[in-house]
XYZ file of N, CA and C in Angstrom:
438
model
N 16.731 229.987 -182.021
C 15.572 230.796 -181.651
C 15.506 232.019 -182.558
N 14.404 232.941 -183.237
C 13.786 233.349 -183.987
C 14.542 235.096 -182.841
N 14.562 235.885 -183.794
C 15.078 237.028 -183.275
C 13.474 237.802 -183.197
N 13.221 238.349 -181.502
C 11.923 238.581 -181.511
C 11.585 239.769 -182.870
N 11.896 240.632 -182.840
C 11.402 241.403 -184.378
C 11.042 240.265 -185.610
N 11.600 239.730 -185.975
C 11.038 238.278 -186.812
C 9.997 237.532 -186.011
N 10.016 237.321 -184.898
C 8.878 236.520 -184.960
C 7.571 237.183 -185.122
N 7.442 238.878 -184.868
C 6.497 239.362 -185.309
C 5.786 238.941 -186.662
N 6.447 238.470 -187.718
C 6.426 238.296 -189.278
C 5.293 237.080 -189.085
N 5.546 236.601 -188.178
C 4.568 234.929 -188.480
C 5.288 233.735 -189.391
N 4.859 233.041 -190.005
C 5.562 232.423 -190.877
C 5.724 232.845 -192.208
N 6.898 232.621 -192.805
C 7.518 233.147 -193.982
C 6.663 232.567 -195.213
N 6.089 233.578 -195.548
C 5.467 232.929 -197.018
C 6.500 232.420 -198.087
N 5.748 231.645 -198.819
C 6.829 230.916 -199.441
C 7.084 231.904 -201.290
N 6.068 232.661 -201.282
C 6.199 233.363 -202.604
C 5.577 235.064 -201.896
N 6.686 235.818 -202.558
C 5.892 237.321 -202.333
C 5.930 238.227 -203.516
N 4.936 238.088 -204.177
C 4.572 238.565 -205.390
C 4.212 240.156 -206.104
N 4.513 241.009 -205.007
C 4.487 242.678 -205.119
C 5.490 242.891 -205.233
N 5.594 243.319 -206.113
C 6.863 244.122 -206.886
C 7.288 245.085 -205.936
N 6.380 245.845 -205.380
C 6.654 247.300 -204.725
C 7.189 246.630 -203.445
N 6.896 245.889 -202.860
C 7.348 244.763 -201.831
C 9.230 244.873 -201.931
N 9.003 244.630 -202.777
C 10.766 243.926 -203.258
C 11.554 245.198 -203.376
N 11.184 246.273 -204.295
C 11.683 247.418 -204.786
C 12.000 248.063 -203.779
N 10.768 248.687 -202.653
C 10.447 249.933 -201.623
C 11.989 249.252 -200.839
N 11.248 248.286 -200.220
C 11.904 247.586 -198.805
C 12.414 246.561 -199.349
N 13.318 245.523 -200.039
C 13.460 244.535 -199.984
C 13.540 243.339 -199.661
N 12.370 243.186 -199.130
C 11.335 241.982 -198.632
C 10.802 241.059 -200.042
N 12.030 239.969 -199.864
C 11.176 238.506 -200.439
C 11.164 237.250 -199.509
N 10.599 236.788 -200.127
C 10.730 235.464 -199.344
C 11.769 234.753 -198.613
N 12.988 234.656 -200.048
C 13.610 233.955 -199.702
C 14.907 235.417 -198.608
N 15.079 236.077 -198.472
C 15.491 237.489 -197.904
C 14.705 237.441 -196.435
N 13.396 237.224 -196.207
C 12.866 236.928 -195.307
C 13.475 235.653 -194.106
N 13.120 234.161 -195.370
C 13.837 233.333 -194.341
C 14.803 233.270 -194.234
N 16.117 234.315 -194.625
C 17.625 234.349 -194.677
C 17.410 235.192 -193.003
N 16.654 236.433 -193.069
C 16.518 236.686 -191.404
C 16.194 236.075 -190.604
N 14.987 235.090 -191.085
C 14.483 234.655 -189.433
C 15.132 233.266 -188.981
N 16.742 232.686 -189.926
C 17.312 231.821 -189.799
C 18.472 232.238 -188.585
N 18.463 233.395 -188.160
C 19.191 233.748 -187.238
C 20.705 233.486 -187.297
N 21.276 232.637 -188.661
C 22.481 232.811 -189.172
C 23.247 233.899 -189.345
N 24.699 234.203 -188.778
C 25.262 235.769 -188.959
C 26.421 234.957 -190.026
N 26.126 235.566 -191.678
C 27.402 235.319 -192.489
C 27.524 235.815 -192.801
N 28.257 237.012 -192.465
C 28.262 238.283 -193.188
C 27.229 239.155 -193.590
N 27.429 240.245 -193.990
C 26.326 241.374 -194.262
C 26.250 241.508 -195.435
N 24.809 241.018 -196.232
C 24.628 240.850 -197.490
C 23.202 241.475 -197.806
N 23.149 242.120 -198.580
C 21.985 242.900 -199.119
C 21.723 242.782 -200.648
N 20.892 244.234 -201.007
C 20.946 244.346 -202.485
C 22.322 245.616 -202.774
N 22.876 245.074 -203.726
C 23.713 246.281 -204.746
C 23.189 247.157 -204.877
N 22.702 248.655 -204.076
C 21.869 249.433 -204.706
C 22.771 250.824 -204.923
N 24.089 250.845 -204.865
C 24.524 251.811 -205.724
C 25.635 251.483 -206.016
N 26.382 251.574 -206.636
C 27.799 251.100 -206.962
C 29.007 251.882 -206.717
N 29.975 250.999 -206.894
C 31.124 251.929 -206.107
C 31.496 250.620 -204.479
N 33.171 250.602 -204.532
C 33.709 250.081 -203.295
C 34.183 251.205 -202.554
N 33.669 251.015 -201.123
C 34.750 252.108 -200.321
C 35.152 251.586 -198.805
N 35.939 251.969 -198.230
C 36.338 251.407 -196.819
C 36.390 252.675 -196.060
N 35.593 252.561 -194.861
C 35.616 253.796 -194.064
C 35.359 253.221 -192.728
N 35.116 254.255 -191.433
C 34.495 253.674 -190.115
C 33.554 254.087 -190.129
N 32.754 252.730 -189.507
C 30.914 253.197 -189.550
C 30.432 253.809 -188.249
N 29.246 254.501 -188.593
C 28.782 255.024 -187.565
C 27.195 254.325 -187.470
N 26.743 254.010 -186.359
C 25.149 253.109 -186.831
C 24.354 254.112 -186.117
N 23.429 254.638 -186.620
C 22.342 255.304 -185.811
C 21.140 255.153 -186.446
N 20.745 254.857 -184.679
C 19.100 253.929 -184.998
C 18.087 254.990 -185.323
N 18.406 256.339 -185.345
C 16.714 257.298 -185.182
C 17.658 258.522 -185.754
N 16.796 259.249 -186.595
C 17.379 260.671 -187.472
C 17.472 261.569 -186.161
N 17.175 261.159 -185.108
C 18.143 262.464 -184.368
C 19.040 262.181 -184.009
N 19.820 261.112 -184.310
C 21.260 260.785 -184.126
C 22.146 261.080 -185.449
N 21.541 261.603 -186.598
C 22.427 262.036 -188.045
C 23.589 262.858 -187.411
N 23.236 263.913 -185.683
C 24.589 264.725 -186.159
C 25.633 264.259 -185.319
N 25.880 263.026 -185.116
C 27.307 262.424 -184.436
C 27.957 261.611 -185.786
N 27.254 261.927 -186.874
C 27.493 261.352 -188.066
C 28.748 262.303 -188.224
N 30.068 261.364 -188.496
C 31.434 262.376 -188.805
C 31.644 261.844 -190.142
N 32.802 263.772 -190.992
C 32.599 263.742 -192.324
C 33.151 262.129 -192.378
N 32.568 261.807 -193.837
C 33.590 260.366 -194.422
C 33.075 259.179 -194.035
N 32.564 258.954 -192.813
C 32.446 257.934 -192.003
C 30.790 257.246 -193.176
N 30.549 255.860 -192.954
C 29.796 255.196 -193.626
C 28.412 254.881 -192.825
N 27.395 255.650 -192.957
C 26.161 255.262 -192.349
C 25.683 253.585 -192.457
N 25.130 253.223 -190.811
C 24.578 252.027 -191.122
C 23.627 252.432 -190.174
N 22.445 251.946 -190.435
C 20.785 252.437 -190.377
C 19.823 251.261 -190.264
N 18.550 251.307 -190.044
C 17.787 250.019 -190.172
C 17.127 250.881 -191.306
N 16.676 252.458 -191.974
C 15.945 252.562 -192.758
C 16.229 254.131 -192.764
N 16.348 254.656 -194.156
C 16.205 256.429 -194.119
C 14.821 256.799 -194.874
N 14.764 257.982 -194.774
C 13.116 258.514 -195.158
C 13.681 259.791 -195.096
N 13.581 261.137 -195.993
C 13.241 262.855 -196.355
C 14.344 263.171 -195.584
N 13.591 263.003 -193.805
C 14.385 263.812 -193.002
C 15.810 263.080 -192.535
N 16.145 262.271 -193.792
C 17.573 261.752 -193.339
C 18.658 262.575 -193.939
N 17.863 263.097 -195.328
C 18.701 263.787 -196.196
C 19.758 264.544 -196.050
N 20.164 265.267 -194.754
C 21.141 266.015 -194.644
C 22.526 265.621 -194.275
N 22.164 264.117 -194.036
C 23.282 263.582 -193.488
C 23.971 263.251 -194.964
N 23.280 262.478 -195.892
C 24.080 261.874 -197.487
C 25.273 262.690 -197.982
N 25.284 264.046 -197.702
C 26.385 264.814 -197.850
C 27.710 264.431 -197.763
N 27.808 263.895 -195.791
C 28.536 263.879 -195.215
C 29.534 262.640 -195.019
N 28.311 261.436 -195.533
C 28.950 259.857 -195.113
C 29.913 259.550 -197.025
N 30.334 258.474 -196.772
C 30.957 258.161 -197.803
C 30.351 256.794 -198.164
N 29.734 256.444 -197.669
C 28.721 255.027 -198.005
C 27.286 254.931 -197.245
N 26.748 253.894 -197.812
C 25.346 253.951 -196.909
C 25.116 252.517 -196.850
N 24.430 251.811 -195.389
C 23.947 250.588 -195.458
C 23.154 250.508 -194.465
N 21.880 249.754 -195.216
C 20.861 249.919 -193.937
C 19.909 248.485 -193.951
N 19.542 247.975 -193.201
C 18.753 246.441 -192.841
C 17.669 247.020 -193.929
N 16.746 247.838 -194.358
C 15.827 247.435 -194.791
C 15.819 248.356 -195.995
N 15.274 248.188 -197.563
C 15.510 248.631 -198.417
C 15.492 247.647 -199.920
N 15.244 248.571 -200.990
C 15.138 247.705 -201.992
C 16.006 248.474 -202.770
N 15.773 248.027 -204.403
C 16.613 249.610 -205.621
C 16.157 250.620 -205.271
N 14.719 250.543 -205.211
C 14.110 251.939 -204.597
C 13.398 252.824 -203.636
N 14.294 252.008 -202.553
C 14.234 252.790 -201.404
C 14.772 253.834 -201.348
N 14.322 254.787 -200.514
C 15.078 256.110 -200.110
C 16.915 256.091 -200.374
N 17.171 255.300 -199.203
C 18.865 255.039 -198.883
C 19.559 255.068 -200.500
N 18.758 253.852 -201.257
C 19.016 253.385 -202.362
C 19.384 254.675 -203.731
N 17.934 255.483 -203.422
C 18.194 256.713 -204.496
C 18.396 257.649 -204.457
N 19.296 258.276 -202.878
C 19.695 259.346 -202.456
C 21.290 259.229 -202.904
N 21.475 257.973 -202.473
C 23.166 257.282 -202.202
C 23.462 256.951 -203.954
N 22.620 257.052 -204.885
C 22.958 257.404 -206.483
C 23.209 258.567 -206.797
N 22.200 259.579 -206.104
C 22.363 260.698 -206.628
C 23.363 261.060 -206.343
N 23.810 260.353 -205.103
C 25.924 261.305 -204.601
C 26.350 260.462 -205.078
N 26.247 259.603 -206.102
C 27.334 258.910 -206.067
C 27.946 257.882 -205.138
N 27.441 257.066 -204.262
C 27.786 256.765 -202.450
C 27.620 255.358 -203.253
N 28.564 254.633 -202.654
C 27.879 253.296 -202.749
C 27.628 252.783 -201.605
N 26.060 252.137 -201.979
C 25.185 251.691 -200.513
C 24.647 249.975 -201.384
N 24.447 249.503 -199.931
C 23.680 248.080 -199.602
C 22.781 248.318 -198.766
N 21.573 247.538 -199.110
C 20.068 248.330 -198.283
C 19.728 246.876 -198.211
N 18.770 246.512 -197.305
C 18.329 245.148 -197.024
C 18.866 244.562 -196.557
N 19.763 244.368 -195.607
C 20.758 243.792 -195.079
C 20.095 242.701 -193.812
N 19.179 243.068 -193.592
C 18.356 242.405 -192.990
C 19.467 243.070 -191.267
N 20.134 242.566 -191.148
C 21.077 242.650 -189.921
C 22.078 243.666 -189.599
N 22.300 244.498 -190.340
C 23.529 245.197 -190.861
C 23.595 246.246 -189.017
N 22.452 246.710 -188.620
C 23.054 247.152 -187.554
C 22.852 246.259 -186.353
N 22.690 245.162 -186.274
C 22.919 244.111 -185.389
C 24.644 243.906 -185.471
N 24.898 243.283 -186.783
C 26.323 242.783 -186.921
C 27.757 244.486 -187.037
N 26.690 245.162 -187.119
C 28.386 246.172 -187.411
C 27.829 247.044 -186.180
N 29.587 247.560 -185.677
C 29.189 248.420 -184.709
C 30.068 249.927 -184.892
N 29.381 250.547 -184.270
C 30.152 251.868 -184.521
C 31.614 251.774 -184.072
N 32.639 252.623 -185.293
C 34.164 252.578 -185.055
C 34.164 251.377 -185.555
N 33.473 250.512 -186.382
C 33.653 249.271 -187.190
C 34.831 249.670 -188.234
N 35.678 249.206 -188.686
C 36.146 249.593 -189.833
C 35.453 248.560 -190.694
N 34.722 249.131 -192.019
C 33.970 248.734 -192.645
C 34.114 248.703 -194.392
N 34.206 247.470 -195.161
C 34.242 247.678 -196.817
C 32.841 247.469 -197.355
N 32.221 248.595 -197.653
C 30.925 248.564 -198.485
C 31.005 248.145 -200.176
N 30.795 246.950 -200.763
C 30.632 246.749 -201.959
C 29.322 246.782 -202.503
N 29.105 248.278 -203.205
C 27.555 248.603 -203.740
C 28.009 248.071 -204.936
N 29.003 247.336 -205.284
C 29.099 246.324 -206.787
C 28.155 245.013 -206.601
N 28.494 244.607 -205.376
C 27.802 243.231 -205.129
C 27.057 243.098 -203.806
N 26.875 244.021 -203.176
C 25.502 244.214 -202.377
C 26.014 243.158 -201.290
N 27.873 243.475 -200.768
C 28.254 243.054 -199.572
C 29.211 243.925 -198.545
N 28.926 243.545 -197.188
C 29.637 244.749 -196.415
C 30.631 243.378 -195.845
N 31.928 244.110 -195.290
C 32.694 243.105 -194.989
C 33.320 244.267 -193.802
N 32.935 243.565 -192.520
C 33.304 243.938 -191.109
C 35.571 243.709 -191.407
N 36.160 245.128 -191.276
C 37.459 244.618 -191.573
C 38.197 244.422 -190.137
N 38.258 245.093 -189.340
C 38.512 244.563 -188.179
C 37.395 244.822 -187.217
């Protein structure tokens, strides 16, 4: 069965041809029907900054939850925007379900240096806070460690 947020989508087009599509949010096709297959194999996104790190995650669904964000700890998000900014300081990685190269998450988490995975499609479904967590912004995979 189709995870209700996906079934909002309708059916998965088979080609998605906006660039800004892919870039902003990382929404393609085939990224699309990898979500609405309701398969959990791990947490796989785009590479959008580089750098490996292992930390405990913290997931918060809405920017008024940034300040239970503790130093070090690795943000996981469904999406950041402006008023997330104060938190990038503090985390030591970033990963969030939705995102492209140039999403927010994507070009905040360069400018520190952070390595993040954005698009994850699932990332705060499958990880939970106090996750111990390995973010590879080399290859755009998170690996739940215990």
């Amino acid at each position: 069965m189709l995870d209700e947020e996906l079934v909002a989508l309708g059916v998965v087009p088979e080609v998605i041809n906006d660039p800004t599509v892919q870039l902003l949010w990382g929404v393609t096709a085939e990224r699309l029907r990898e979500w609405a297959s309701g398969e959990e194999g791990g947490v796989r996104g785009y590479a959008a900054s580089r750098g490996v790190i292992e930390g405990v995650a913290r997931v918060v669904r809405d920017v008024n939850e940034i300040g239970t964000v503790q130093q070090d700890e690795v943000l996981v998000c469904s999406v950041t925007a402006p008023s997330w900014a104060p938190v990038f300081p503090k985390i030591s990685a970033a990963v969030s379900d939705i995102g492209g190269m140039m999403s927010h998450a994507a070009i905040i988490a360069r400018e520190y240096g952070l390595p993040a995975v954005v698009g994850t499609g699932t990332g705060t479904k499958q990880i939970k806070t106090g996750d111990r967590v390995r973010v590879d912004g080399d290859t755009g995979v998170v690996t739940i460690l215990d």
